[in-house]
Coordinates of C-alpha atoms and ligand atoms in Angstrom, one line a residue:
Chain A
X1 CA 3.9 0.6 21.5
X2 CA 2.3 4.0 22.0
X3 CA -0.7 6.1 21.0
X4 CA -0.1 7.9 17.7
X5 CA -1.1 11.4 16.7
X6 CA -1.2 11.7 12.9
X7 CA -0.9 15.3 11.7
X8 CA -1.7 16.1 8.0
X9 CA 0.4 19.1 6.9
X10 CA -1.0 19.3 3.4
X11 CA -2.6 22.7 2.5
X12 CA -5.5 20.8 1.0
X13 CA -5.6 18.3 3.9
X14 CA -9.3 17.4 3.6
X15 CA -8.9 16.3 0.0
X16 CA -5.2 15.4 0.0
X17 CA -3.2 12.4 -1.0
X18 CA -1.7 12.7 2.4
X19 CA -5.1 12.0 4.0
X20 CA -5.2 8.7 2.0
X21 CA -1.7 7.8 3.1
X22 CA -2.6 8.6 6.7
X23 CA -5.8 6.5 6.4
X24 CA -3.7 3.5 5.2
X25 CA -1.3 4.0 8.1
X26 CA -4.1 4.0 10.6
X27 CA -5.3 0.7 9.3
X28 CA -1.8 -0.8 9.6
X29 CA -0.7 0.6 12.9
X30 CA -1.6 -1.8 15.7
X31 CA -2.1 0.7 18.4
X32 CA -4.6 3.6 18.7
X33 CA -4.2 6.6 16.3
X34 CA -5.9 10.0 16.2
X35 CA -5.9 12.0 13.0
X36 CA -5.9 15.8 12.6
X37 CA -5.5 18.2 9.7
X38 CA -3.2 21.1 10.5
X39 CA -5.4 24.2 9.8
X40 CA -4.7 27.9 10.1
X41 CA -6.2 28.3 13.5
X42 CA -5.8 25.0 15.4
X43 CA -2.1 25.1 16.1
X44 CA -2.3 25.7 19.8
X45 CA -5.0 23.1 20.2
X46 CA -2.7 20.5 18.5
X47 CA 0.3 21.5 20.6
X48 CA -1.7 21.0 23.7
X49 CA -3.1 17.6 22.6
X50 CA 0.4 16.4 21.7
X51 CA 1.3 15.8 25.3
X52 CA -1.1 12.8 25.4
X53 CA 0.8 10.9 22.6
X54 CA 4.1 9.0 22.7
X55 CA 4.4 9.2 18.9
X56 CA 3.6 11.8 16.1
X57 CA 3.5 11.0 12.4
X58 CA 3.8 14.1 10.2
X59 CA 2.1 13.3 6.8
X60 CA 2.7 16.0 4.1
X61 CA 3.6 16.7 0.5
X62 CA 6.8 18.1 -0.9
X63 CA 6.2 21.8 -1.9
X64 CA 8.9 23.7 -3.8
X65 CA 11.6 21.2 -2.7
X66 CA 10.8 21.7 1.0
X67 CA 8.1 21.4 3.6
X68 CA 4.9 23.1 2.8
X69 CA 4.4 26.5 4.5
X70 CA 1.3 25.1 6.3
X71 CA 3.6 22.7 8.2
X72 CA 6.3 25.3 8.6
X73 CA 3.9 27.7 10.4
X74 CA 2.8 24.8 12.7
X75 CA 6.4 23.8 13.6
X76 CA 7.2 27.4 14.5
X77 CA 4.1 27.5 16.8
X78 CA 5.1 24.1 18.3
X79 CA 8.6 25.5 18.9
X80 CA 7.0 28.2 21.1
X81 CA 4.5 25.9 22.8
X82 CA 6.2 22.5 23.3
X83 CA 4.3 19.7 25.0
X84 CA 5.4 18.7 28.5
X85 CA 6.5 15.3 27.3
X86 CA 7.9 15.2 23.8
X87 CA 6.8 12.4 21.4
X88 CA 9.0 10.6 18.9
X89 CA 8.4 12.2 15.5
X90 CA 8.1 10.2 12.3
X91 CA 7.6 11.3 8.7
X92 CA 5.4 10.1 5.8
X93 CA 6.2 12.4 2.8
X94 CA 5.0 12.3 -0.8
X95 CA 6.1 14.2 -3.9
X96 CA 4.8 14.5 -7.4
X97 CA 8.0 13.6 -9.3
X98 CA 9.1 10.0 -9.8
X99 CA 12.3 10.2 -7.7
X100 CA 11.5 9.7 -4.0
X101 CA 14.9 11.2 -3.3
X102 CA 13.5 14.6 -4.1
X103 CA 11.9 14.5 -0.7
X104 CA 15.2 14.3 1.2
X105 CA 15.7 18.0 1.9
X106 CA 12.2 18.2 3.5
X107 CA 13.0 15.2 5.7
X108 CA 16.3 16.8 6.8
X109 CA 14.3 19.9 7.7
X110 CA 12.2 17.9 10.1
X111 CA 15.2 16.1 11.5
X112 CA 16.8 19.5 12.1
X113 CA 13.6 20.7 13.8
X114 CA 13.8 17.6 16.0
X115 CA 17.5 18.2 16.9
X116 CA 16.9 21.9 17.6
X117 CA 13.9 21.2 19.8
X118 CA 14.8 18.0 21.6
X119 CA 12.5 15.5 19.9
X120 CA 13.5 12.0 19.1
X121 CA 13.3 11.3 15.4
X122 CA 11.7 8.0 14.4
X123 CA 11.0 6.5 11.0
X124 CA 10.6 7.9 7.5
X125 CA 8.7 6.8 4.4
X126 CA 9.5 8.8 1.2
X127 CA 7.0 8.3 -1.6
X128 CA 7.8 9.3 -5.2
X129 CA 5.0 9.7 -7.8
X130 CA 2.8 10.3 -4.9
X131 CA 0.2 12.5 -6.7
X132 CA -1.0 9.5 -8.8
X133 CA 0.4 6.2 -7.4
X134 CA -2.7 5.3 -5.3
X135 CA -4.8 5.3 -8.4
X136 CA -2.5 2.8 -10.3
X137 CA -1.9 -0.9 -10.0
X138 CA 1.2 0.0 -8.0
X139 CA -1.0 1.0 -5.0
X140 CA -0.1 -2.3 -3.3
X141 CA 3.5 -1.3 -3.2
X142 CA 2.6 1.8 -1.2
X143 CA 0.4 -0.2 1.2
X144 CA 3.2 -2.6 1.8
X145 CA 5.7 0.1 2.6
X146 CA 3.2 1.9 4.9
X147 CA 2.7 -1.3 6.8
X148 CA 6.5 -1.6 7.2
X149 CA 6.6 2.0 8.4
X150 CA 3.9 1.3 11.0
X151 CA 5.6 -1.9 12.2
X152 CA 9.0 -0.1 12.5
X153 CA 7.4 2.7 14.7
X154 CA 5.4 0.2 16.7
X155 CA 8.5 -1.9 17.5
X156 CA 10.8 1.1 18.0
X157 CA 13.1 -0.2 15.3
X158 CA 13.2 3.0 13.3
X159 CA 13.8 2.8 9.6
X160 CA 14.1 5.0 6.5
X161 CA 11.9 3.6 3.7
X162 CA 10.9 4.6 0.2
X163 CA 8.6 3.7 -2.6
X164 CA 7.8 4.9 -6.1
X165 CA 6.3 3.6 -9.3
X166 CA 8.7 1.0 -10.7
X167 CA 8.7 2.6 -14.2
X168 CA 11.5 3.9 -16.4
X169 CA 11.4 7.7 -16.5
X170 CA 10.2 7.8 -20.1
X171 CA 7.1 5.7 -19.2
X172 CA 6.5 7.8 -16.1
X173 CA 6.5 10.9 -18.1
X174 CA 4.0 9.4 -20.6
X175 CA 1.8 8.3 -17.8
X176 CA 1.9 11.7 -16.0
X177 CA 1.1 13.4 -19.3
X178 CA -2.0 11.3 -19.6
X179 CA -2.9 12.0 -16.0
X180 CA -2.6 15.8 -16.3
X181 CA -4.3 15.9 -19.7
X182 CA -7.3 14.1 -18.2
X183 CA -7.2 16.4 -15.2
X184 CA -7.5 19.4 -17.6
X185 CA -10.2 17.7 -19.7
X186 CA -12.4 17.4 -16.7
X187 CA -12.2 21.1 -16.3
X188 CA -13.0 21.7 -20.0
X189 CA -9.3 22.7 -20.8
X190 CA -7.4 21.2 -23.7
X191 CA -3.8 19.9 -23.6
X192 CA -2.8 22.8 -25.9
X193 CA -4.4 25.3 -23.5
X194 CA -2.5 23.7 -20.6
X195 CA 0.7 24.0 -22.6
X196 CA 0.5 27.8 -23.0
X197 CA 3.8 29.5 -22.5
X198 CA 2.1 32.7 -21.4
X199 CA 2.1 33.8 -17.8
X200 CA -0.3 36.5 -16.8
X201 CA 1.1 40.0 -17.1
Chain B
X1 CA 14.8 42.7 -15.8
X2 CA 16.6 42.5 -12.4
X3 CA 14.5 41.6 -9.5
X4 CA 15.1 41.7 -5.7
X5 CA 12.6 39.8 -3.7
X6 CA 12.9 40.2 0.0
X7 CA 11.0 39.2 3.1
X8 CA 11.9 42.5 4.9
X9 CA 12.3 46.1 3.9
X10 CA 15.7 47.0 2.6
X11 CA 17.8 50.1 2.2
X12 CA 19.2 49.7 -1.4
X13 CA 21.5 52.3 -2.9
X14 CA 20.6 52.4 -6.5
X15 CA 23.0 54.6 -8.4
X16 CA 21.3 55.0 -11.7
X17 CA 20.0 51.6 -12.5
X18 CA 16.2 51.8 -13.1
X19 CA 16.2 48.2 -14.4
X20 CA 16.1 46.9 -10.9
X21 CA 12.7 46.1 -9.4
X22 CA 12.5 45.7 -5.6
X23 CA 9.6 43.9 -4.0
X24 CA 9.2 43.7 -0.2
X25 CA 7.0 40.7 0.4
X26 CA 6.4 41.6 4.0
X27 CA 4.4 44.6 2.7
X28 CA 2.1 42.5 0.5
X29 CA -0.9 40.5 1.1
X30 CA -0.1 36.9 0.0
X31 CA -2.0 33.9 1.2
X32 CA -0.7 30.3 0.9
X33 CA -1.1 28.0 -2.1
X34 CA -4.0 25.6 -1.5
X35 CA -2.7 23.0 -4.0
X36 CA -5.7 23.2 -6.3
X37 CA -3.7 23.0 -9.5
X38 CA -6.0 25.6 -11.1
X39 CA -3.0 27.3 -12.5
X40 CA -2.2 24.2 -14.5
X41 CA -5.6 22.7 -15.3
X42 CA -8.3 25.5 -15.1
X43 CA -6.7 28.9 -16.0
X44 CA -3.2 27.8 -17.2
X45 CA -0.6 30.4 -16.3
X46 CA -2.8 32.2 -13.8
X47 CA -3.4 31.5 -10.1
X48 CA -7.0 31.4 -9.0
X49 CA -6.3 33.3 -5.8
X50 CA -6.3 36.9 -6.9
X51 CA -4.1 38.5 -4.2
X52 CA -0.7 40.3 -4.5
X53 CA 1.2 37.1 -5.5
X54 CA -0.3 37.5 -9.0
X55 CA 1.9 40.6 -9.6
X56 CA 5.0 38.9 -8.2
X57 CA 5.3 35.6 -10.1
X58 CA 5.2 37.2 -13.6
X59 CA 8.2 39.3 -12.5
X60 CA 10.0 36.3 -11.2
X61 CA 9.4 34.7 -14.6
X62 CA 10.6 37.8 -16.5
X63 CA 13.8 38.4 -14.5
X64 CA 17.3 37.4 -15.7
X65 CA 19.0 38.5 -12.5
X66 CA 17.4 37.5 -9.3
X67 CA 18.2 38.2 -5.7
X68 CA 16.2 36.5 -3.0
X69 CA 16.6 37.7 0.6
X70 CA 15.1 35.5 3.3
X71 CA 15.4 34.6 6.9
X72 CA 16.3 31.0 7.3
X73 CA 14.2 28.5 9.3
X74 CA 15.0 24.8 9.8
X75 CA 17.5 25.0 6.9
X76 CA 15.0 26.4 4.5
X77 CA 13.3 29.7 3.6
X78 CA 11.2 31.2 6.4
X79 CA 7.4 31.5 5.9
X80 CA 7.2 34.9 4.1
X81 CA 9.5 33.8 1.2
X82 CA 8.3 30.2 1.2
X83 CA 4.7 31.3 0.8
X84 CA 5.6 33.3 -2.3
X85 CA 7.7 30.5 -3.8
X86 CA 4.8 28.1 -3.5
X87 CA 2.5 30.6 -5.2
X88 CA 4.9 30.8 -8.1
X89 CA 3.9 27.5 -9.7
X90 CA 1.7 29.1 -12.4
X91 CA 5.0 29.8 -14.2
X92 CA 5.3 26.0 -14.8
X93 CA 3.2 23.6 -16.8
X94 CA 1.7 20.4 -15.3
X95 CA 3.6 18.5 -17.9
X96 CA 6.9 16.7 -16.9
X97 CA 10.1 16.3 -18.8
X98 CA 13.7 15.3 -18.0
X99 CA 16.1 17.8 -16.4
X100 CA 19.6 16.6 -15.3
X101 CA 18.5 13.0 -15.3
X102 CA 15.4 13.7 -13.1
X103 CA 11.7 14.4 -13.8
X104 CA 10.7 18.1 -13.5
X105 CA 8.0 20.3 -14.9
X106 CA 8.1 22.1 -18.2
X107 CA 8.6 25.9 -17.6
X108 CA 6.4 28.4 -19.4
X109 CA 8.1 31.7 -20.6
X110 CA 10.6 31.7 -17.7
X111 CA 13.8 33.6 -18.5
X112 CA 16.9 31.6 -17.4
X113 CA 18.3 33.3 -14.3
X114 CA 21.5 34.3 -12.6
X115 CA 20.4 34.0 -9.0
X116 CA 21.9 35.1 -5.7
X117 CA 20.2 33.8 -2.6
X118 CA 20.9 35.6 0.6
X119 CA 19.9 33.8 3.7
X120 CA 20.1 35.7 7.0
X121 CA 19.8 35.0 10.7
X122 CA 21.7 33.0 13.3
X123 CA 22.7 30.1 11.0
X124 CA 24.5 27.0 12.2
X125 CA 26.9 25.1 9.9
X126 CA 24.4 22.3 9.4
X127 CA 21.7 24.7 8.6
X128 CA 23.9 26.4 6.0
X129 CA 24.7 23.0 4.5
X130 CA 21.0 22.0 4.3
X131 CA 20.1 25.4 2.7
X132 CA 22.8 25.0 0.1
X133 CA 21.3 21.6 -0.8
X134 CA 17.9 23.1 -1.0
X135 CA 19.1 25.8 -3.5
X136 CA 20.8 23.1 -5.6
X137 CA 17.3 21.5 -5.9
X138 CA 15.5 24.8 -6.4
X139 CA 17.9 25.6 -9.3
X140 CA 16.4 22.7 -11.4
X141 CA 12.8 23.7 -10.7
X142 CA 13.2 27.5 -10.9
X143 CA 15.4 27.8 -14.0
X144 CA 18.6 29.1 -12.4
X145 CA 21.3 29.0 -15.0
X146 CA 23.8 29.9 -12.2
X147 CA 23.5 30.7 -8.6
X148 CA 25.4 31.8 -5.6
X149 CA 24.3 31.4 -1.9
X150 CA 25.4 33.9 0.7
X151 CA 24.7 33.9 4.5
X152 CA 24.8 36.9 6.9
X153 CA 23.4 38.1 10.2
X154 CA 20.3 40.2 10.1
X155 CA 22.1 43.5 10.8
X156 CA 24.4 42.9 7.8
X157 CA 21.6 42.3 5.2
X158 CA 21.5 45.8 3.7
X159 CA 25.2 46.0 3.3
X160 CA 25.3 42.5 1.7
X161 CA 22.4 43.3 -0.6
X162 CA 24.2 46.5 -1.7
X163 CA 27.4 44.6 -2.5
X164 CA 25.4 42.3 -4.7
X165 CA 23.6 45.1 -6.4
X166 CA 26.9 46.8 -7.1
X167 CA 28.0 43.7 -8.9
X168 CA 24.9 43.9 -11.1
X169 CA 25.6 47.5 -11.9
X170 CA 29.1 46.9 -13.1
Ligands
FMN1 C1 2.9 24.6 -4.8 C2 3.3 23.2 -5.0 C3 4.6 22.9 -5.0 C4 5.0 21.5 -5.3 N1 6.4 21.3 -5.3 C5 6.8 20.0 -5.6 C6 8.2 19.7 -5.7 O1 9.0 20.6 -5.5 N2 8.6 18.5 -6.0 C7 7.6 17.5 -6.3 O2 8.0 16.4 -6.6 N3 6.3 17.7 -6.2 C8 5.9 19.0 -5.9 N4 4.5 19.2 -5.8 C9 3.6 18.1 -6.0 C10 3.0 17.5 -4.7 O3 4.0 17.2 -3.8 C11 2.1 16.3 -5.0 O4 1.1 16.7 -5.9 C12 1.5 15.7 -3.8 O5 0.9 14.4 -4.1 C13 0.5 16.5 -3.1 O6 0.1 15.8 -1.9 P1 -1.2 16.2 -1.0 O7 -2.4 15.9 -1.9 O8 -1.1 15.4 0.2 O9 -1.1 17.7 -0.7 C14 4.1 20.5 -5.5 C15 2.7 20.9 -5.5 C16 2.3 22.2 -5.3 C17 0.9 22.5 -5.3

């Protein structure tokens, strides 16, 4: 079992769901973890630090069906400044839609990065309905899967795992409509205003 | 409207078609989406970051023919194009509906598109394969009614773009 570097690739890392997922992971991983947000100007520092870790966990959201540009920028820097010893890279990804499968392209992009750059690829956890699930009674399902992820990495028995709200799509849509309506209401915006078809000119 | 969105300058031969708008993203100032959801829940349809992206996404929404030209990286769009695509979410609502058996966002006034995606660079087979899968996914979220993916080396980009523009002009 090795020391784990957790990198948050969400563009809103300090206030992100990814941060919460990372937090749960740290609690469940039996060995030491260090957590970092990827920011615009800490790429080189993170590349340098990476040499001290046997494992890296990339935690990030799905953005436009792929990895967020924040993480893409970082991977390009890492490609130019690889650590002397390369860690095993694992992925904890979450997306807004119900289907965890929508994360698959982004996971494949990380796998491709690993192949092109000589990193061993470890475990994956794909989370669907990741924008809201931690605030629902289904939170325990996520915690359980993150624990499995942590154990699989710690034991070197790498796995691909997934979790989402166990709801029929119709109910998920109704729940997400309530979630977003409430989000707008807190900003003083009505559902009708949120439903405008107009895009600025 | 016909729109060409590129991550590099292009030499386009336009015969007499003034319905084509060309935008070179590399010449614009566009910062990355910060995931604040302001465009859904504060100023619906409008991004809170007031940089050059705010003149691009209305054009994406209004176009019926679309040509994206981008370098490929790890089987996806490279940073310049990806930054813009992430900034284009004001064209959708927060609300979710079903599309092709999956959950996706409701589109605002987004015209259905005939899209051509031109990815350039040194592209391996597996990267091509992954990029195709990405575009299949994008098609659901970006209102592509039909799409065609092409690959070429960087020095063949102008030529390939012009062959696509010629098809539009026919
Ligand atoms: C610009 C942008 C693009 C997004 N694209 C997708 C997408 O393609 N599919 C999806 O399921 N969710 C998408 N989402 C939703 C996020 O993945 C979701 O809200 C996630 O929980 C954010 O995680 P974070 O708080 O760790 O950043 C997108 C969000 C933003 C802001």
